[in-house]
mmCIF file of N, CA and C in Angstrom:
data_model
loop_
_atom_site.group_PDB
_atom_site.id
_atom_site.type_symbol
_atom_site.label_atom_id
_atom_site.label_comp_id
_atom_site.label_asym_id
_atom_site.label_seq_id
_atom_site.Cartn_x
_atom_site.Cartn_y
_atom_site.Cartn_z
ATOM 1 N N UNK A 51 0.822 -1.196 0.000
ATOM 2 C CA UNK A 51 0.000 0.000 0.000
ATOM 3 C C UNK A 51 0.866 1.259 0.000
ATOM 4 N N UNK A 52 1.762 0.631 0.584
ATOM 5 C CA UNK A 52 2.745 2.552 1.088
ATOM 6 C C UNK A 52 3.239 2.530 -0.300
ATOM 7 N N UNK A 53 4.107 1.337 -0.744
ATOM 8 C CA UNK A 53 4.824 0.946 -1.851
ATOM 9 C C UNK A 53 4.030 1.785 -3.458
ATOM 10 N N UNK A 54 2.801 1.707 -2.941
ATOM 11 C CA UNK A 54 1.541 2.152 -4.524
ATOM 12 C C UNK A 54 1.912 3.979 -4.217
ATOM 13 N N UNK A 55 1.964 4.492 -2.926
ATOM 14 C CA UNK A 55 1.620 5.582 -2.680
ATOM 15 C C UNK A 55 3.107 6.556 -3.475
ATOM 16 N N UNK A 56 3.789 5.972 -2.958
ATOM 17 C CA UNK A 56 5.409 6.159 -2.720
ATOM 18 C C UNK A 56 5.609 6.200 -4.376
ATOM 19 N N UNK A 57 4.973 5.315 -5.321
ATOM 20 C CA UNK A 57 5.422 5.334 -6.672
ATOM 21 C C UNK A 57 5.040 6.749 -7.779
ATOM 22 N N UNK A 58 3.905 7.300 -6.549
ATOM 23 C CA UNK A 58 3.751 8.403 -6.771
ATOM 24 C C UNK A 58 4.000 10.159 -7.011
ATOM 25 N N UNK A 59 5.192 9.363 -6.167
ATOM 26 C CA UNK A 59 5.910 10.628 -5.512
ATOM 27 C C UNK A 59 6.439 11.763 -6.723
ATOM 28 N N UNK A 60 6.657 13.142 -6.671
ATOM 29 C CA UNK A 60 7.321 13.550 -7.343
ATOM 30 C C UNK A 60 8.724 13.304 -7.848
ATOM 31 N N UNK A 61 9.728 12.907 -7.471
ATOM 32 C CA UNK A 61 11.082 12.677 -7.385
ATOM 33 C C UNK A 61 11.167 10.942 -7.079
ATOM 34 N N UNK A 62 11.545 10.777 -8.046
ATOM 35 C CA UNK A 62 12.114 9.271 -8.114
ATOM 36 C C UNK A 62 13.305 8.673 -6.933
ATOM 37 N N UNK A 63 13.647 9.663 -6.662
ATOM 38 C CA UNK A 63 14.947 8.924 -5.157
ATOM 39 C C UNK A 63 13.991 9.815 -3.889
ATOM 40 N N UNK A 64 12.505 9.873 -4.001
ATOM 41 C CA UNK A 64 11.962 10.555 -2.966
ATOM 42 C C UNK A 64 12.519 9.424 -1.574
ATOM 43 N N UNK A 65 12.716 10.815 -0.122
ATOM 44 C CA UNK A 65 13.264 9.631 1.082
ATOM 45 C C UNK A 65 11.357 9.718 1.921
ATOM 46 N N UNK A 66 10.852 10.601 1.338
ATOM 47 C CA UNK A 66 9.524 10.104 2.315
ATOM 48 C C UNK A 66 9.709 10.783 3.232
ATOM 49 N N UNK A 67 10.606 11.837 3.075
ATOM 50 C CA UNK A 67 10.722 12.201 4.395
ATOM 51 C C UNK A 67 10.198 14.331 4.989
ATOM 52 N N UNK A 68 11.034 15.017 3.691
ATOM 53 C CA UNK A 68 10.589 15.999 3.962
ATOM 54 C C UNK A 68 10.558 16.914 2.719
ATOM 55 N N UNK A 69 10.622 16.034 1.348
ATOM 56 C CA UNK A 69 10.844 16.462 0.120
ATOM 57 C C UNK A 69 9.804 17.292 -0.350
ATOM 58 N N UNK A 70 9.428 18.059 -1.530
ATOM 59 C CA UNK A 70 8.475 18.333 -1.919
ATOM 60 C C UNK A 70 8.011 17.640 -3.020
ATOM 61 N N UNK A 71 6.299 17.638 -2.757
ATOM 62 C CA UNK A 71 5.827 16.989 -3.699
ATOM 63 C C UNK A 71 5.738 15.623 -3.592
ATOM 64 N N UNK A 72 6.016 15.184 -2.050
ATOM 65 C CA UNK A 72 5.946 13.454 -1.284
ATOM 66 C C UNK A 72 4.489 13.273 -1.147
ATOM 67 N N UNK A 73 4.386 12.087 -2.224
ATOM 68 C CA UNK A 73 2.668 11.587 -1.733
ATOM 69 C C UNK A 73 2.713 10.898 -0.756
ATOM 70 N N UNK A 74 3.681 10.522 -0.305
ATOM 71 C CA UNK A 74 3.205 9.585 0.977
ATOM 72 C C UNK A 74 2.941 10.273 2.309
ATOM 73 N N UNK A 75 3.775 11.630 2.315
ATOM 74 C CA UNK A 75 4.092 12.303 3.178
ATOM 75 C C UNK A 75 2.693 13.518 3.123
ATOM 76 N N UNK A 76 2.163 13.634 2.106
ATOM 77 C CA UNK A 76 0.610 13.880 1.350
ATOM 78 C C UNK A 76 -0.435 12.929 2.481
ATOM 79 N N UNK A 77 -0.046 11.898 1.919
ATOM 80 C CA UNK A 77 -1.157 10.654 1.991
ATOM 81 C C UNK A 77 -1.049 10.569 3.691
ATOM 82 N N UNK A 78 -0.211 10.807 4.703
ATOM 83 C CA UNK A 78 -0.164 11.232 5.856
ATOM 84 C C UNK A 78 -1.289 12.507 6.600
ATOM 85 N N UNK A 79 -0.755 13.360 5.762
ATOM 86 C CA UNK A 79 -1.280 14.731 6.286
ATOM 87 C C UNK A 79 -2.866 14.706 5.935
ATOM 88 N N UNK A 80 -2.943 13.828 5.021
ATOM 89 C CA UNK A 80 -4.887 13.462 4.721
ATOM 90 C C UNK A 80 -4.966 12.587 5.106
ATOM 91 N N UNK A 81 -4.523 12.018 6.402
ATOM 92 C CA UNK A 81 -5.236 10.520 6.930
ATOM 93 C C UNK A 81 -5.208 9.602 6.090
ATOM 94 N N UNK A 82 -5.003 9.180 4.796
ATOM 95 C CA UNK A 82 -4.817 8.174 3.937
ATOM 96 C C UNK A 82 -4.304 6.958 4.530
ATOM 97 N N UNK A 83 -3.128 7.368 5.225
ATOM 98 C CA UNK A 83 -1.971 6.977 5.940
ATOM 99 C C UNK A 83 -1.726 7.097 7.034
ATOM 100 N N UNK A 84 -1.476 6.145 7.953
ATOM 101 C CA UNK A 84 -1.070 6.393 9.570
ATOM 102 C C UNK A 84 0.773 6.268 9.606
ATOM 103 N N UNK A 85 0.925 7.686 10.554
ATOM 104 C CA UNK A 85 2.528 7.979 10.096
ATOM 105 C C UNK A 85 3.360 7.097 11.112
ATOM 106 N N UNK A 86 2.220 6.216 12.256
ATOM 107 C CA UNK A 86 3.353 5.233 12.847
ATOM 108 C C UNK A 86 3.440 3.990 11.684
ATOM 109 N N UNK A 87 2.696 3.626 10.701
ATOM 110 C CA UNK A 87 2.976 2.517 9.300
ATOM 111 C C UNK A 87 4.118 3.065 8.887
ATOM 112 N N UNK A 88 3.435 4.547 8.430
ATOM 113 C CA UNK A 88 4.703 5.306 7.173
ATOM 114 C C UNK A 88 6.156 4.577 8.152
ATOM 115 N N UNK A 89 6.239 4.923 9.581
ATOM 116 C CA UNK A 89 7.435 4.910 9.890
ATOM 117 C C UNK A 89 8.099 3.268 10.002
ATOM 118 N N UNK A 90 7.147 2.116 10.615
ATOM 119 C CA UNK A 90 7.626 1.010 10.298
ATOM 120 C C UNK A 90 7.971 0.748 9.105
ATOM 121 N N UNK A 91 7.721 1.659 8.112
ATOM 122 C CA UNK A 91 8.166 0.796 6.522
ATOM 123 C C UNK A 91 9.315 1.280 6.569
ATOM 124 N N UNK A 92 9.525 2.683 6.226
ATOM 125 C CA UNK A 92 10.935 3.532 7.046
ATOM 126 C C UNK A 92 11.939 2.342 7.228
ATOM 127 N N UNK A 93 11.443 2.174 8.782
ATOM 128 C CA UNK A 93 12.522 1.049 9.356
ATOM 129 C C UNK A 93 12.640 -0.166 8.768
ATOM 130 N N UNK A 94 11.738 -0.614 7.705
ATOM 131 C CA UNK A 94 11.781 -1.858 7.476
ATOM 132 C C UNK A 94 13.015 -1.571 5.690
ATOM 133 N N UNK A 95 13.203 -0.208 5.302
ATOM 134 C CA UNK A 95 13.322 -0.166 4.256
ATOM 135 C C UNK A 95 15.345 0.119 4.801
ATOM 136 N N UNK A 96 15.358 0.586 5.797
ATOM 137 C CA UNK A 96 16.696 0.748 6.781
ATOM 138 C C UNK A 96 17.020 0.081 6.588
ATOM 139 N N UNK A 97 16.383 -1.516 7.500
ATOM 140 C CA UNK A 97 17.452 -2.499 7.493
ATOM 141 C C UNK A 97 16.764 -3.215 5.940
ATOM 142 N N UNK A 98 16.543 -3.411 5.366
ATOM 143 C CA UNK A 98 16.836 -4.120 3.896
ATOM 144 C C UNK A 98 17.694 -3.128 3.210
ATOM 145 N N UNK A 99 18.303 -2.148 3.658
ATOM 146 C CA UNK A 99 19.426 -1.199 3.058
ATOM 147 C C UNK A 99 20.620 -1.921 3.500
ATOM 148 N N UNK A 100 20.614 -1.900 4.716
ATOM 149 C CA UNK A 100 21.589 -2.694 5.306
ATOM 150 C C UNK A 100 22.338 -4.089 5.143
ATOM 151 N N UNK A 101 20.868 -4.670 5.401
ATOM 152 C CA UNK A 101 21.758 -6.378 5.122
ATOM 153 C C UNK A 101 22.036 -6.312 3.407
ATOM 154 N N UNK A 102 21.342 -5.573 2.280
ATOM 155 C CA UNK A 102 22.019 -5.629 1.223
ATOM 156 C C UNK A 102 23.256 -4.955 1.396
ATOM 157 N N UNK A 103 23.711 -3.921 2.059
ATOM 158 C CA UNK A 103 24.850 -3.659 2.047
ATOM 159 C C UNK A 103 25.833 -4.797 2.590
ATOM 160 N N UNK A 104 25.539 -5.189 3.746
ATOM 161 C CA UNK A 104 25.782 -5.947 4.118
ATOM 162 C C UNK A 104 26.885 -7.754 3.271
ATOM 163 N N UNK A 105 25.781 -7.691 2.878
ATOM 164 C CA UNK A 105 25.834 -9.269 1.513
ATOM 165 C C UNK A 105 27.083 -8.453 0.604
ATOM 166 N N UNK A 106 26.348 -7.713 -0.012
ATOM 167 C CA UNK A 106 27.714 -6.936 -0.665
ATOM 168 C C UNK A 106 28.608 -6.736 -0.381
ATOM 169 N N UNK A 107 29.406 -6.222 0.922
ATOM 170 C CA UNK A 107 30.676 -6.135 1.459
ATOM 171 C C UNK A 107 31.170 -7.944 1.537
ATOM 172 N N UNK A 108 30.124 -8.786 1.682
ATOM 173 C CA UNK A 108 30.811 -10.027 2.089
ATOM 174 C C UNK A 108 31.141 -10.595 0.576
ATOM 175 N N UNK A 109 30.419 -10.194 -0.404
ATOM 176 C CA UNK A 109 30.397 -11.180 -1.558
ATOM 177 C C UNK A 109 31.562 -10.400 -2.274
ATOM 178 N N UNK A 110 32.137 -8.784 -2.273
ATOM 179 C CA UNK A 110 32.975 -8.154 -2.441
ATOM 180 C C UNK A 110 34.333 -8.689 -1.472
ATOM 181 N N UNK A 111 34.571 -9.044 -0.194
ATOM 182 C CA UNK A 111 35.724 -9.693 0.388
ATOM 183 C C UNK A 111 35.814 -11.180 -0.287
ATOM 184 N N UNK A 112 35.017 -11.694 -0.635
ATOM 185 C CA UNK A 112 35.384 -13.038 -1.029
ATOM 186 C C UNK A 112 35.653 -13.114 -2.385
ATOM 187 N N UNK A 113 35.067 -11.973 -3.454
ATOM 188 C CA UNK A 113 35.810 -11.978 -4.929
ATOM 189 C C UNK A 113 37.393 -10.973 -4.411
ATOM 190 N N UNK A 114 37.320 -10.408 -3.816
ATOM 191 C CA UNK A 114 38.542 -9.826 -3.402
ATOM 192 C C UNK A 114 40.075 -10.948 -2.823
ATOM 193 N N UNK A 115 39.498 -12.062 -2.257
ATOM 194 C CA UNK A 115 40.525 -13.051 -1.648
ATOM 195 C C UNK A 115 40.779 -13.745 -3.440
ATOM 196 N N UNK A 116 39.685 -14.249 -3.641
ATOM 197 C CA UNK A 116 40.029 -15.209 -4.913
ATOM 198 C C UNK A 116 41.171 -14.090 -5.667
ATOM 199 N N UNK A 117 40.584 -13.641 -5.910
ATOM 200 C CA UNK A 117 41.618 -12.442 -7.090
ATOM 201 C C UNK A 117 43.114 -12.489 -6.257
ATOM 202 N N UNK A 118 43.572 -12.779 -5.307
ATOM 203 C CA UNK A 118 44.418 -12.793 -4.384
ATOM 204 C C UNK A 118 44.877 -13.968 -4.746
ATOM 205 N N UNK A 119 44.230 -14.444 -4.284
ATOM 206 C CA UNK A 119 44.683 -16.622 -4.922
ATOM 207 C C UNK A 119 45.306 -16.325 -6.135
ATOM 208 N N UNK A 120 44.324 -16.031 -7.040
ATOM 209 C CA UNK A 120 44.674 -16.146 -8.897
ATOM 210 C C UNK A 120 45.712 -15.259 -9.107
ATOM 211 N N UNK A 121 45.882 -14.282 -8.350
ATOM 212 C CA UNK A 121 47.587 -13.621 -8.523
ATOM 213 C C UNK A 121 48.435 -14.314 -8.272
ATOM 214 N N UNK A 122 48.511 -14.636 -6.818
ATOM 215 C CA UNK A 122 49.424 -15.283 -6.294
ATOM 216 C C UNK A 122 50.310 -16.609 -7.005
ATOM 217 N N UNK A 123 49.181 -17.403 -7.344
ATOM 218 C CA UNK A 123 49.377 -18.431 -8.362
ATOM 219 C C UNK A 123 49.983 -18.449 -9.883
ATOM 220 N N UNK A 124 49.847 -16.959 -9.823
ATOM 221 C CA UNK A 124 50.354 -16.410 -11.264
ATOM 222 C C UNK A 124 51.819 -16.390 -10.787
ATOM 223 N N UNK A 125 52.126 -16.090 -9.949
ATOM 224 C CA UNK A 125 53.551 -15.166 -9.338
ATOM 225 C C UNK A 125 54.451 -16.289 -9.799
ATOM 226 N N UNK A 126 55.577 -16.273 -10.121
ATOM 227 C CA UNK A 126 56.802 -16.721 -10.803
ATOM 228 C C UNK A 126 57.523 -17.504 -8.976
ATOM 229 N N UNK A 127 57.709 -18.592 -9.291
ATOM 230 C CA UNK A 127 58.178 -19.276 -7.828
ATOM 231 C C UNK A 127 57.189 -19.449 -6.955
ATOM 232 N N UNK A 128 55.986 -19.437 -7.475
ATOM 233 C CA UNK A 128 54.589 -19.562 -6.335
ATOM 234 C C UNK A 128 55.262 -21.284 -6.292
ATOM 235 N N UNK A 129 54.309 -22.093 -5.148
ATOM 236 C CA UNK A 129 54.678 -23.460 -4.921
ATOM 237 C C UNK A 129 52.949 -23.638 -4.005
ATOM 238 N N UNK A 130 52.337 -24.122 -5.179
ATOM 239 C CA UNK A 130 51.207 -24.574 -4.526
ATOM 240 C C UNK A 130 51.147 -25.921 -3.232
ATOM 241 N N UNK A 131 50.489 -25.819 -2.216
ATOM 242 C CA UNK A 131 50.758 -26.554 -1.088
ATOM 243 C C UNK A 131 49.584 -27.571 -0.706
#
């Protein structure tokens, strides 16, 4: 529901928060919307920011080690063990 409101918005990177031209932040101020929801989505949109960041830093350290391996192995006198 917030998700339909939100697609509305003027500004495509709208934060919902104090932009102009926020339908959700609209859809609040006309009762459409109850702003303790607006705010659980908020938080719910936080942490799915997060753990994707999250995944990313891990899936970025682990192509980061391999690339480490595949050098290393390149290196002239490497001696695989």
């Amino acid at each position: 529901e917030i998700g339909d409101v939100a697609a509305t918005c003027r500004f495509r990177d709208c934060q919902h928060d104090s932009e102009p031209g926020c339908a959700v932040m609209a859809a609040v101020d006309d009762d459409r919307l109850s702003a303790r929801r607006v705010e659980s989505w908020r938080k719910l949109r936080r942490e799915a920011a997060w753990q994707e960041r999250r995944n990313n830093k891990q899936a970025q350290r682990a192509a980061d080690r391999e690339r480490g391996r595949q050098y290393e192995r390149r290196r002239p006198g490497h001696v695989e063990y």
